[in-house]
Amino acid sequence: MRRAGRRARLQIAPSARRRAARRAAIHARFLARRVQARNIGAYIAYGSELDTQPLLTMLCEEPRTTLYLPRITRDRRMAFQQWFGGPLRAGAFGIPSPVTGPRCFAGALDLILLPLVAFDGAGSRLGAGAGYYDRYLAQAPRHRPFICGYAFAAQEVDVIERAPWDIPLQGIVTESGFRRLSR
């Protein structure tokens, strides 16, 4: 299923990818305002993922919003580190991460926009397969941020088997808009 999700992303034409990234960014900004998110976790798109550059630009311009990006630590855990729009350094798996900035624990984030390979209408998702987001979110049992996937609409599938440790999405943002997912 991961292969099919990645293939769906690769089949989108470059001009359609650019349009989708701009549209999804507008929908995500609307969502952030709707849930009154102040501390937002996002990510730098990698490979064929939906481009997050328009999203990051919009979020950096939002007043009273602090943006955090994921970073894989030496002990192979994920942490979100504040990003001011400055330089990034290739981290684990070659994914750009902030060079400096304070970390944010899962319970302090209001919204997390996360990458995925595929998703379904019940909030199940397939990520890259390493489980970083599920382990990170499991650290926030009391106040969990609003968990939202960020992907192309073409990445939706009928059903994804959910493992007991999988933390479901509450919503999805695509170029078509924001949609709350049934859990």
Tab-separated table of C-alpha atoms in Angstrom:
chain	number	residue	atom	x	y	z
A	1	MET	CA	0.000	0.000	0.000
A	2	ARG	CA	2.912	2.362	0.664
A	3	ARG	CA	4.160	1.789	-2.859
A	4	ALA	CA	0.705	2.638	-4.286
A	5	GLY	CA	0.516	5.826	-2.190
A	6	ARG	CA	3.920	6.984	-3.372
A	7	ARG	CA	3.017	6.117	-6.966
A	8	ALA	CA	-0.165	8.226	-6.679
A	9	ARG	CA	1.969	11.213	-5.622
A	10	LEU	CA	4.434	10.711	-8.465
A	11	GLN	CA	1.682	10.646	-11.093
A	12	ILE	CA	0.650	14.235	-10.338
A	13	ALA	CA	1.983	16.672	-12.963
A	14	PRO	CA	4.405	19.404	-11.754
A	15	SER	CA	1.982	22.263	-12.507
A	16	ALA	CA	-0.826	20.451	-10.643
A	17	ARG	CA	1.564	19.824	-7.716
A	18	ARG	CA	2.321	23.560	-7.439
A	19	ARG	CA	-1.385	24.478	-7.559
A	20	ALA	CA	-2.203	21.782	-4.997
A	21	ALA	CA	0.504	23.062	-2.615
A	22	ARG	CA	-0.843	26.631	-2.755
A	23	ARG	CA	-4.447	25.507	-2.271
A	24	ALA	CA	-3.626	23.132	0.584
A	25	ALA	CA	-1.636	25.881	2.339
A	26	ILE	CA	-4.671	28.194	2.264
A	27	HIS	CA	-6.884	25.440	3.701
A	28	ALA	CA	-4.319	24.671	6.422
A	29	ARG	CA	-4.059	28.343	7.413
A	30	PHE	CA	-7.856	28.442	7.700
A	31	LEU	CA	-7.766	25.310	9.889
A	32	ALA	CA	-5.079	26.811	12.143
A	33	ARG	CA	-7.259	29.880	12.664
A	34	ARG	CA	-10.365	27.746	13.205
A	35	VAL	CA	-8.776	25.668	15.985
A	36	GLN	CA	-7.014	28.787	17.350
A	37	ALA	CA	-3.618	27.128	17.059
A	38	ARG	CA	-0.719	29.147	18.465
A	39	ASN	CA	1.946	26.419	18.503
A	40	ILE	CA	1.957	24.527	15.225
A	41	GLY	CA	4.034	21.529	14.247
A	42	ALA	CA	4.632	21.184	10.509
A	43	TYR	CA	7.418	19.672	8.402
A	44	ILE	CA	9.635	20.209	5.368
A	45	ALA	CA	8.315	18.136	2.472
A	46	TYR	CA	10.636	15.418	1.255
A	47	GLY	CA	10.666	13.658	-2.091
A	48	SER	CA	7.229	13.484	-3.705
A	49	GLU	CA	5.300	14.728	-0.639
A	50	LEU	CA	2.928	17.681	-1.034
A	51	ASP	CA	5.197	20.742	-1.027
A	52	THR	CA	5.040	22.514	2.335
A	53	GLN	CA	6.935	25.671	1.331
A	54	PRO	CA	3.745	27.709	0.676
A	55	LEU	CA	2.344	26.397	3.972
A	56	LEU	CA	5.463	27.308	5.967
A	57	THR	CA	5.578	30.779	4.411
A	58	MET	CA	1.944	31.438	5.347
A	59	LEU	CA	2.361	30.115	8.889
A	60	CYS	CA	5.486	32.208	9.480
A	61	GLU	CA	3.457	35.302	8.546
A	62	GLU	CA	0.621	34.512	10.966
A	63	PRO	CA	0.625	36.753	14.040
A	64	ARG	CA	0.885	35.016	17.423
A	65	THR	CA	1.867	31.724	15.769
A	66	THR	CA	4.993	29.783	16.642
A	67	LEU	CA	6.127	27.198	14.135
A	68	TYR	CA	7.933	23.976	15.028
A	69	LEU	CA	9.570	21.439	12.714
A	70	PRO	CA	10.460	17.815	13.507
A	71	ARG	CA	13.977	16.720	14.213
A	72	ILE	CA	15.220	13.187	14.848
A	73	THR	CA	17.446	13.179	17.911
A	74	ARG	CA	20.582	11.127	18.492
A	75	ASP	CA	18.584	8.585	20.487
A	76	ARG	CA	16.305	8.106	17.422
A	77	ARG	CA	13.330	9.960	18.869
A	78	MET	CA	11.432	12.767	17.234
A	79	ALA	CA	11.261	16.213	18.783
A	80	PHE	CA	9.731	19.411	17.436
A	81	GLN	CA	12.094	22.351	17.404
A	82	GLN	CA	11.062	25.980	16.982
A	83	TRP	CA	11.819	27.382	13.552
A	84	PHE	CA	12.121	31.080	12.843
A	85	GLY	CA	12.427	30.726	9.070
A	86	GLY	CA	16.219	30.488	9.270
A	87	PRO	CA	18.736	27.952	8.041
A	88	LEU	CA	18.060	24.244	8.058
A	89	ARG	CA	20.530	21.372	8.194
A	90	ALA	CA	20.111	17.917	6.718
A	91	GLY	CA	19.221	15.660	9.621
A	92	ALA	CA	18.298	11.998	9.853
A	93	PHE	CA	17.303	10.496	6.510
A	94	GLY	CA	18.527	13.703	4.825
A	95	ILE	CA	15.432	15.614	5.956
A	96	PRO	CA	16.100	19.319	6.670
A	97	SER	CA	15.735	20.285	10.343
A	98	PRO	CA	16.181	23.538	12.297
A	99	VAL	CA	19.748	24.241	13.377
A	100	THR	CA	18.820	26.072	16.585
A	101	GLY	CA	15.726	26.848	18.621
A	102	PRO	CA	13.890	25.542	21.679
A	103	ARG	CA	12.074	22.210	21.597
A	104	CYS	CA	8.362	21.781	22.094
A	105	PHE	CA	6.820	18.783	23.806
A	106	ALA	CA	3.761	17.124	22.285
A	107	GLY	CA	1.410	18.444	24.943
A	108	ALA	CA	2.353	22.042	24.132
A	109	LEU	CA	1.452	21.882	20.428
A	110	ASP	CA	-2.052	22.905	19.384
A	111	LEU	CA	-1.942	21.524	15.850
A	112	ILE	CA	0.317	19.079	14.029
A	113	LEU	CA	0.250	18.862	10.247
A	114	LEU	CA	1.990	15.631	9.387
A	115	PRO	CA	3.117	13.865	6.240
A	116	LEU	CA	1.717	10.560	5.102
A	117	VAL	CA	1.804	8.101	2.260
A	118	ALA	CA	-1.914	7.184	2.372
A	119	PHE	CA	-4.999	7.890	4.508
A	120	ASP	CA	-8.592	6.734	4.789
A	121	GLY	CA	-11.860	8.341	5.869
A	122	ALA	CA	-11.652	6.758	9.336
A	123	GLY	CA	-8.462	8.652	10.219
A	124	SER	CA	-6.040	5.803	9.672
A	125	ARG	CA	-2.810	6.709	7.941
A	126	LEU	CA	0.295	5.161	6.542
A	127	GLY	CA	3.451	7.089	7.196
A	128	ALA	CA	6.968	6.251	6.122
A	129	GLY	CA	6.916	3.264	8.469
A	130	ALA	CA	9.272	4.233	11.277
A	131	GLY	CA	6.547	5.213	13.795
A	132	TYR	CA	8.122	8.531	14.835
A	133	TYR	CA	4.858	10.498	14.906
A	134	ASP	CA	2.934	7.817	16.833
A	135	ARG	CA	5.656	7.598	19.489
A	136	TYR	CA	5.866	11.391	19.743
A	137	LEU	CA	2.091	11.790	20.108
A	138	ALA	CA	1.907	9.000	22.696
A	139	GLN	CA	3.911	11.296	25.003
A	140	ALA	CA	0.914	13.664	25.298
A	141	PRO	CA	-1.894	11.632	26.872
A	142	ARG	CA	-3.705	14.566	28.512
A	143	HIS	CA	-3.535	17.403	25.987
A	144	ARG	CA	-3.134	16.018	22.546
A	145	PRO	CA	-2.804	18.481	19.658
A	146	PHE	CA	-5.250	18.464	16.772
A	147	ILE	CA	-3.681	15.829	14.504
A	148	CYS	CA	-4.110	16.536	10.827
A	149	GLY	CA	-2.659	14.873	7.757
A	150	TYR	CA	-1.317	17.008	4.915
A	151	ALA	CA	-1.432	15.275	1.544
A	152	PHE	CA	-2.726	15.153	-1.997
A	153	ALA	CA	-6.372	14.077	-2.314
A	154	ALA	CA	-5.148	11.273	-4.601
A	155	GLN	CA	-3.521	9.597	-1.577
A	156	GLU	CA	-6.874	8.604	-0.068
A	157	VAL	CA	-7.607	4.884	-0.036
A	158	ASP	CA	-10.663	2.892	1.064
A	159	VAL	CA	-9.319	1.246	4.230
A	160	ILE	CA	-6.031	1.104	6.128
A	161	GLU	CA	-5.604	-1.495	8.885
A	162	ARG	CA	-4.907	0.301	12.143
A	163	ALA	CA	-2.467	-1.209	14.633
A	164	PRO	CA	-3.201	-0.778	18.377
A	165	TRP	CA	-0.407	1.828	18.733
A	166	ASP	CA	-1.505	3.921	15.724
A	167	ILE	CA	-2.861	7.311	16.696
A	168	PRO	CA	-5.606	8.306	14.236
A	169	LEU	CA	-5.867	11.565	12.350
A	170	GLN	CA	-8.617	13.955	13.353
A	171	GLY	CA	-8.610	15.641	9.978
A	172	ILE	CA	-6.940	15.885	6.600
A	173	VAL	CA	-5.909	18.897	4.539
A	174	THR	CA	-5.573	18.406	0.801
A	175	GLU	CA	-5.800	20.715	-2.196
A	176	SER	CA	-9.567	20.076	-2.070
A	177	GLY	CA	-9.960	21.471	1.447
A	178	PHE	CA	-10.053	20.468	5.087
A	179	ARG	CA	-12.108	17.470	6.145
A	180	ARG	CA	-12.752	16.143	9.632
A	181	LEU	CA	-12.256	12.385	9.725
A	182	SER	CA	-14.392	9.910	11.646
A	183	ARG	CA	-12.383	8.021	14.252
